[in-house]
Structures are given as C-alpha cells and as structure tokens.
Amino acid sequence: MADLPPVNRRISLTWLGLLPFIAFIVLFLVLPTMKIVVGAFQRPDGSFTLANLAGLFTPTILSSYWISIKISLASSAIGCLVGFLMAAGMVLGGLPKAIRSPLLTFSGVASNFAGVPLAFAFLATLGPLGLVTMFLRHEFGINLRAMGFNILSFWGLTITYLFFQIPLMILIITPALDGLKREWREAASCLGASGAQYWRIVALPILFPTILGTFALLFANAFGAVATAIALTGSSLNIVPIMLFAQIRGDVLGDPHLGYAMAFGMILVTGLANVIYILLRMRSERWLK
C-alpha cells in the first residue's frame, strides 16, 4: 500500500487574523451575556432562585418595559417609513446619482452614532436652551415647551432615536430596492397595470419580508439603546435601561441580581426581534437573487 501523504495539522495563517475578533467577542459579548443569564437566577450568596424573574412582574418594572416597547415601536415605524421613502426616492425616484454615495456614507456613520454625543447634540439643538428652541422662540414666537414638546419626554427620546433609525433603514432597504428587476415592472406595464398596481401587487409583496424584518431589527436597536437614553433623559423617563442602570450601579437600594433579570428580559426581547429579522431576511433574499 502506498504511503499516504502526511496530514497537515498546522492552523492556516489566514485564521490568525480572526483571533483578535474572536477574543473581542468572547470577552465583551459572550462572557458578559453568560454572567447576566446566570446572575438572573442567583441570590447574592450564589444559590439558585426564581425570585429575580418574579420581580420583573412588579408594576414599576412592567411599566418601564411597556414604555420602552412603545418608544421602540414608534421610532421603528417612523424610521421604516421615512427611510423607505428616502431610499425609494434615491434608487427609483429619479434623483441625481450623485446623491446616492453621500447619502449612503452618511447613513453608515449616523446609524452607529449614539450614546452621549448623540444625546448632547439633541440637547444642544432641541433642549430647553437649544439652538433651534431659542431660534423659534425669538424669531417666530414659537415656544416648543409651551406647546408640550420636551426633549426629555417620550417623543423627545423617540425623535432622538430616529437619528440612527432612519439611516439604518436606508442601508438595509437600498439593496432590496436595487434587487427589484426592471423586467417585473415592464411585464406589469405590458399587462396593463398602473404604477400603483405594480407596487401593490408586485413590488410591495416582494419587499414586505425585508421591510418587516428591518422593522424588527430597528425595534431591537431602539430597545437595547442604553447610553443615549441615560445621557439624554437621566431619571426623568421610566424606561428599562434607566431602571437597569439604577439597579446595578451599586446604590443602597440597588439590587444587582434584579438588574441581571431585567437585562435578561431585554436579551430575550432583542434576541426574538433579531431572529425574526434573520428569518424574514432569508425569505426575501430568495426573491431578490
């Protein structure tokens, strides 16, 4: 029998480039997530308990979850609508091609712009002494505060979230709009379909899984936003990230393990939204290939 060539067991050098990324994922995503999951089922002495999860059903915490869900739904719905119209105008609406590259570049930056800088930007713009607030008051006599608008409120936080929700929608829906084949539009026209009928019968049913999946992704994106909410509203708005921060920051009244349970609940909500997005995205890609 001829000798078999020796098996090369050396790890290819091309895999070494992934090691920093894998280490980053393990240290800052996997291990913290496991600590949260385990801590949600522990007492301070380390014994097993379900009391932390039962604490999630208190009226205050349930109210915070409901407010966070409403903010996420509102920012996702408005973000999907505005982002879709902007992307459709760019791809299909006949806007100058020179607009596409700057818009996509800005969307790539803005979709990742959050936290303290974003909160400061909106406070400096629409806060009680913000640039736009004072300009409208002095030049046009419009008092946003007297009209009921407050940047530290439900709609204030929702508008702030739109800064990264709309660009994220543009980035995701643009390839789907590019995937609409010209032959489909021509075939619909040959069969006597109007533009509205083409969108209602052909285009929107094809794009619907992508739109719905992106809505789920935007929902998860807003629901999990922590730094922006804390930096912008502080303790003036009773939402999950702020209550979670209050539980784990180590104050006398804080309960870190209840905070772990709240974080575990957030993981379940955002995880479900991301699973829905992945499934719907896979379905839509079958049409757009």
Coordinates of C-alpha atoms in Angstrom, one line a residue:
M1 CA 0.0 0.0 0.0
A2 CA 1.4 3.4 -1.0
D3 CA 2.2 5.7 1.8
L4 CA -0.5 8.4 2.4
P5 CA 0.7 12.0 2.4
P6 CA 1.0 13.4 5.9
V7 CA -1.9 15.3 7.2
N8 CA -1.2 19.0 7.6
R9 CA -2.4 19.8 11.1
R10 CA -1.0 23.3 11.2
I11 CA -3.5 26.0 11.5
S12 CA -3.5 28.2 8.4
L13 CA -2.1 31.6 9.0
T14 CA -5.2 33.1 7.4
W15 CA -7.2 32.2 10.5
L16 CA -4.9 34.2 12.7
G17 CA -6.5 37.4 11.6
L18 CA -9.7 36.3 13.2
L19 CA -8.2 35.7 16.6
P20 CA -8.5 39.4 17.8
F21 CA -12.1 39.5 16.7
I22 CA -12.9 36.1 18.4
A23 CA -11.2 37.3 21.6
F24 CA -13.2 40.5 21.5
I25 CA -16.5 38.7 21.0
V26 CA -15.8 36.3 23.8
L27 CA -14.6 38.9 26.3
F28 CA -17.2 41.6 25.6
L29 CA -20.2 39.7 24.4
V30 CA -20.2 36.0 25.3
L31 CA -18.9 36.2 28.9
P32 CA -20.9 39.3 29.9
T33 CA -24.1 37.7 28.5
M34 CA -23.4 34.5 30.4
K35 CA -22.8 36.4 33.6
I36 CA -26.2 38.2 33.1
V37 CA -28.0 34.9 32.4
V38 CA -26.5 33.1 35.4
G39 CA -26.9 36.2 37.7
A40 CA -30.6 36.4 36.8
F41 CA -31.1 33.1 38.6
Q42 CA -28.9 33.7 41.6
R43 CA -29.2 35.2 45.1
P44 CA -26.4 37.3 46.4
D45 CA -25.0 34.2 48.1
G46 CA -24.9 32.4 44.7
S47 CA -27.8 30.0 45.4
F48 CA -30.5 29.3 42.7
T49 CA -33.7 31.3 42.8
L50 CA -36.6 32.4 40.5
A51 CA -37.4 35.5 42.7
N52 CA -35.4 37.8 40.4
L53 CA -37.6 36.9 37.4
A54 CA -40.7 37.2 39.6
G55 CA -39.6 40.7 40.4
L56 CA -39.9 41.6 36.7
F57 CA -43.7 41.5 37.1
T58 CA -43.9 44.3 39.6
P59 CA -46.0 47.3 38.3
T60 CA -43.0 49.6 38.1
I61 CA -40.8 47.3 36.0
L62 CA -43.7 46.2 33.8
S63 CA -44.4 49.9 33.2
S64 CA -40.8 50.5 32.2
Y65 CA -40.9 47.6 29.7
W66 CA -44.1 48.9 28.2
I67 CA -42.7 52.4 27.8
S68 CA -39.5 51.0 26.2
I69 CA -41.6 48.9 23.8
K70 CA -43.8 51.9 22.8
I71 CA -40.7 54.0 22.2
S72 CA -39.1 51.2 20.1
L73 CA -42.3 50.7 18.1
A74 CA -42.8 54.4 17.4
S75 CA -39.1 55.0 16.4
S76 CA -39.1 51.8 14.3
A77 CA -42.3 52.6 12.5
I78 CA -41.3 56.2 11.7
G79 CA -37.8 55.1 10.8
C80 CA -39.0 52.5 8.4
L81 CA -41.5 54.8 6.7
V82 CA -39.1 57.8 6.3
G83 CA -36.1 55.6 5.5
F84 CA -38.1 53.7 2.9
L85 CA -39.3 56.8 1.2
M86 CA -35.8 58.3 1.1
A87 CA -34.2 55.1 -0.3
A88 CA -37.0 54.7 -2.9
G89 CA -36.5 58.3 -4.0
M90 CA -32.8 57.7 -4.3
V91 CA -33.0 54.3 -6.1
L92 CA -36.2 54.5 -8.1
G93 CA -37.4 58.1 -7.9
G94 CA -35.0 59.6 -10.5
L95 CA -32.9 61.6 -8.0
P96 CA -29.4 62.6 -9.3
K97 CA -27.0 59.7 -8.9
A98 CA -24.5 62.0 -7.1
I99 CA -26.8 61.9 -4.1
R100 CA -26.5 58.1 -3.6
S101 CA -22.9 57.9 -2.4
P102 CA -23.0 60.8 0.1
L103 CA -26.4 59.6 1.5
L104 CA -25.2 56.0 2.0
T105 CA -21.9 57.3 3.5
F106 CA -23.8 59.5 5.9
S107 CA -26.2 56.6 6.7
G108 CA -23.3 54.3 7.5
V109 CA -21.9 56.9 10.0
A110 CA -25.2 58.0 11.5
S111 CA -26.5 54.5 12.0
N112 CA -23.7 54.0 14.5
F113 CA -23.8 57.4 16.1
A114 CA -25.4 57.1 19.6
G115 CA -24.6 57.4 23.2
V116 CA -23.5 60.6 25.0
P117 CA -22.5 62.5 21.8
L118 CA -26.0 62.0 20.3
A119 CA -27.7 63.0 23.5
F120 CA -25.6 66.1 23.8
A121 CA -26.3 67.0 20.1
F122 CA -30.1 66.9 20.6
L123 CA -29.9 68.7 23.9
A124 CA -27.9 71.5 22.3
T125 CA -30.4 71.6 19.4
L126 CA -33.8 70.9 20.9
G127 CA -33.2 71.2 24.6
P128 CA -34.8 74.0 26.8
L129 CA -31.9 76.3 25.8
G130 CA -31.1 74.6 22.5
L131 CA -30.2 76.4 19.2
V132 CA -33.5 75.5 17.4
T133 CA -35.6 76.1 20.5
M134 CA -34.3 79.6 21.1
F135 CA -34.3 80.5 17.4
L136 CA -38.0 79.6 17.1
R137 CA -38.9 81.4 20.3
H138 CA -37.0 84.7 19.4
E139 CA -37.7 84.8 15.6
F140 CA -41.2 83.3 15.3
G141 CA -42.6 83.4 18.8
I142 CA -42.9 79.6 18.9
N143 CA -42.4 78.2 22.4
L144 CA -41.9 74.5 22.0
R145 CA -42.1 73.9 25.7
A146 CA -45.5 75.7 25.9
M147 CA -46.7 73.6 23.0
G148 CA -45.9 70.4 25.1
F149 CA -42.7 69.3 23.5
N150 CA -39.9 68.3 25.8
I151 CA -36.7 66.6 24.7
L152 CA -36.7 64.7 28.0
S153 CA -40.0 63.0 27.2
F154 CA -41.4 60.1 25.3
W155 CA -41.4 61.9 21.9
G156 CA -38.1 63.6 22.6
L157 CA -36.4 60.3 23.0
T158 CA -38.2 58.9 20.0
I159 CA -37.1 61.7 17.8
T160 CA -33.5 61.3 19.1
Y161 CA -33.6 57.6 18.2
L162 CA -34.7 58.5 14.6
F163 CA -31.2 59.9 14.0
F164 CA -29.8 56.4 13.8
Q165 CA -33.0 54.5 12.9
I166 CA -33.7 56.2 9.6
P167 CA -30.1 55.7 8.3
L168 CA -30.2 52.1 9.3
M169 CA -33.4 51.6 7.4
I170 CA -31.8 53.3 4.3
L171 CA -28.7 51.0 4.5
I172 CA -30.8 47.8 4.7
I173 CA -33.6 48.6 2.2
T174 CA -31.4 50.0 -0.5
P175 CA -30.1 46.6 -1.7
A176 CA -33.6 45.3 -1.7
L177 CA -34.8 48.1 -3.9
D178 CA -31.8 47.6 -6.2
G179 CA -33.0 43.9 -6.4
L180 CA -36.3 44.8 -8.0
K181 CA -35.9 43.7 -11.6
R182 CA -36.8 46.0 -14.4
E183 CA -38.4 43.1 -16.2
W184 CA -41.1 42.9 -13.4
R185 CA -42.1 46.5 -14.0
E186 CA -42.1 46.0 -17.8
A187 CA -44.2 42.9 -17.5
A188 CA -46.7 44.6 -15.3
S189 CA -47.0 47.5 -17.7
C190 CA -47.5 45.2 -20.6
L191 CA -50.4 43.5 -18.8
G192 CA -52.0 47.0 -18.2
A193 CA -51.0 47.5 -14.6
S194 CA -50.6 51.1 -13.4
G195 CA -47.8 52.2 -11.2
A196 CA -49.9 51.9 -8.1
Q197 CA -51.0 48.4 -9.1
Y198 CA -47.4 47.4 -9.7
W199 CA -46.4 48.5 -6.2
R200 CA -49.4 46.9 -4.6
I201 CA -49.4 43.6 -6.4
V202 CA -45.7 43.0 -7.3
A203 CA -43.1 45.3 -5.5
L204 CA -44.5 45.6 -2.0
P205 CA -45.3 41.9 -1.6
I206 CA -41.6 41.1 -2.6
L207 CA -40.2 43.9 -0.3
F208 CA -42.6 43.2 2.6
P209 CA -40.4 40.5 4.3
T210 CA -37.4 42.9 4.1
I211 CA -39.5 45.8 5.5
L212 CA -41.0 43.7 8.3
G213 CA -37.6 42.2 9.1
T214 CA -35.9 45.6 9.2
F215 CA -38.7 46.9 11.4
A216 CA -37.8 44.0 13.8
L217 CA -34.2 44.9 13.7
L218 CA -34.9 48.6 14.3
F219 CA -37.1 47.6 17.2
A220 CA -34.2 45.6 18.8
N221 CA -31.8 48.5 18.0
A222 CA -34.0 51.0 19.9
F223 CA -35.0 48.7 22.7
G224 CA -31.4 47.9 23.5
A225 CA -30.1 51.5 23.3
V226 CA -28.8 52.3 26.8
A227 CA -26.3 55.1 26.8
T228 CA -28.4 57.5 24.7
A229 CA -31.4 57.1 27.0
I230 CA -29.4 57.6 30.2
A231 CA -27.4 60.5 28.9
L232 CA -30.5 62.3 27.5
T233 CA -33.3 61.7 30.0
G234 CA -31.5 60.7 33.2
S235 CA -34.1 59.6 35.6
S236 CA -37.0 61.7 34.1
L237 CA -38.3 58.8 32.0
N238 CA -39.1 55.4 33.4
I239 CA -37.7 53.0 30.8
V240 CA -35.9 49.7 31.2
P241 CA -32.3 50.9 30.5
I242 CA -32.5 53.6 33.2
M243 CA -34.1 51.3 35.7
L244 CA -31.5 48.7 34.9
F245 CA -28.7 51.2 35.5
A246 CA -30.2 52.2 38.8
Q247 CA -30.2 48.5 40.0
I248 CA -26.7 47.6 39.1
R249 CA -24.7 50.8 39.8
G250 CA -24.3 49.9 43.5
D251 CA -26.6 52.3 45.4
V252 CA -28.0 51.3 48.7
L253 CA -31.4 50.5 47.2
G254 CA -29.9 48.7 44.2
D255 CA -30.3 45.0 43.5
P256 CA -27.7 43.8 41.0
H257 CA -29.4 40.4 40.6
L258 CA -32.7 42.1 39.8
G259 CA -30.8 44.2 37.3
Y260 CA -29.4 40.9 35.8
A261 CA -33.0 39.7 35.5
M262 CA -34.0 42.9 33.7
A263 CA -31.1 42.6 31.4
F264 CA -32.0 39.0 30.8
G265 CA -35.5 40.2 29.8
M266 CA -34.0 42.7 27.4
I267 CA -31.9 40.0 25.8
L268 CA -35.0 37.9 25.2
V269 CA -36.9 40.7 23.6
T270 CA -34.0 41.9 21.4
G271 CA -33.0 38.3 20.6
L272 CA -36.5 37.5 19.4
A273 CA -36.6 40.6 17.3
N274 CA -33.3 39.7 15.7
V275 CA -34.4 36.1 15.0
I276 CA -37.5 37.5 13.2
Y277 CA -35.2 39.8 11.2
I278 CA -32.9 36.9 10.1
L279 CA -35.8 34.6 9.1
L280 CA -37.6 37.3 7.1
R281 CA -34.3 38.5 5.5
M282 CA -33.5 34.9 4.4
R283 CA -37.0 34.7 2.9
S284 CA -36.7 38.0 1.0
E285 CA -33.3 37.1 -0.4
R286 CA -34.8 34.2 -2.3
W287 CA -36.8 36.6 -4.4
L288 CA -34.0 39.2 -4.8
K289 CA -31.2 36.9 -6.0

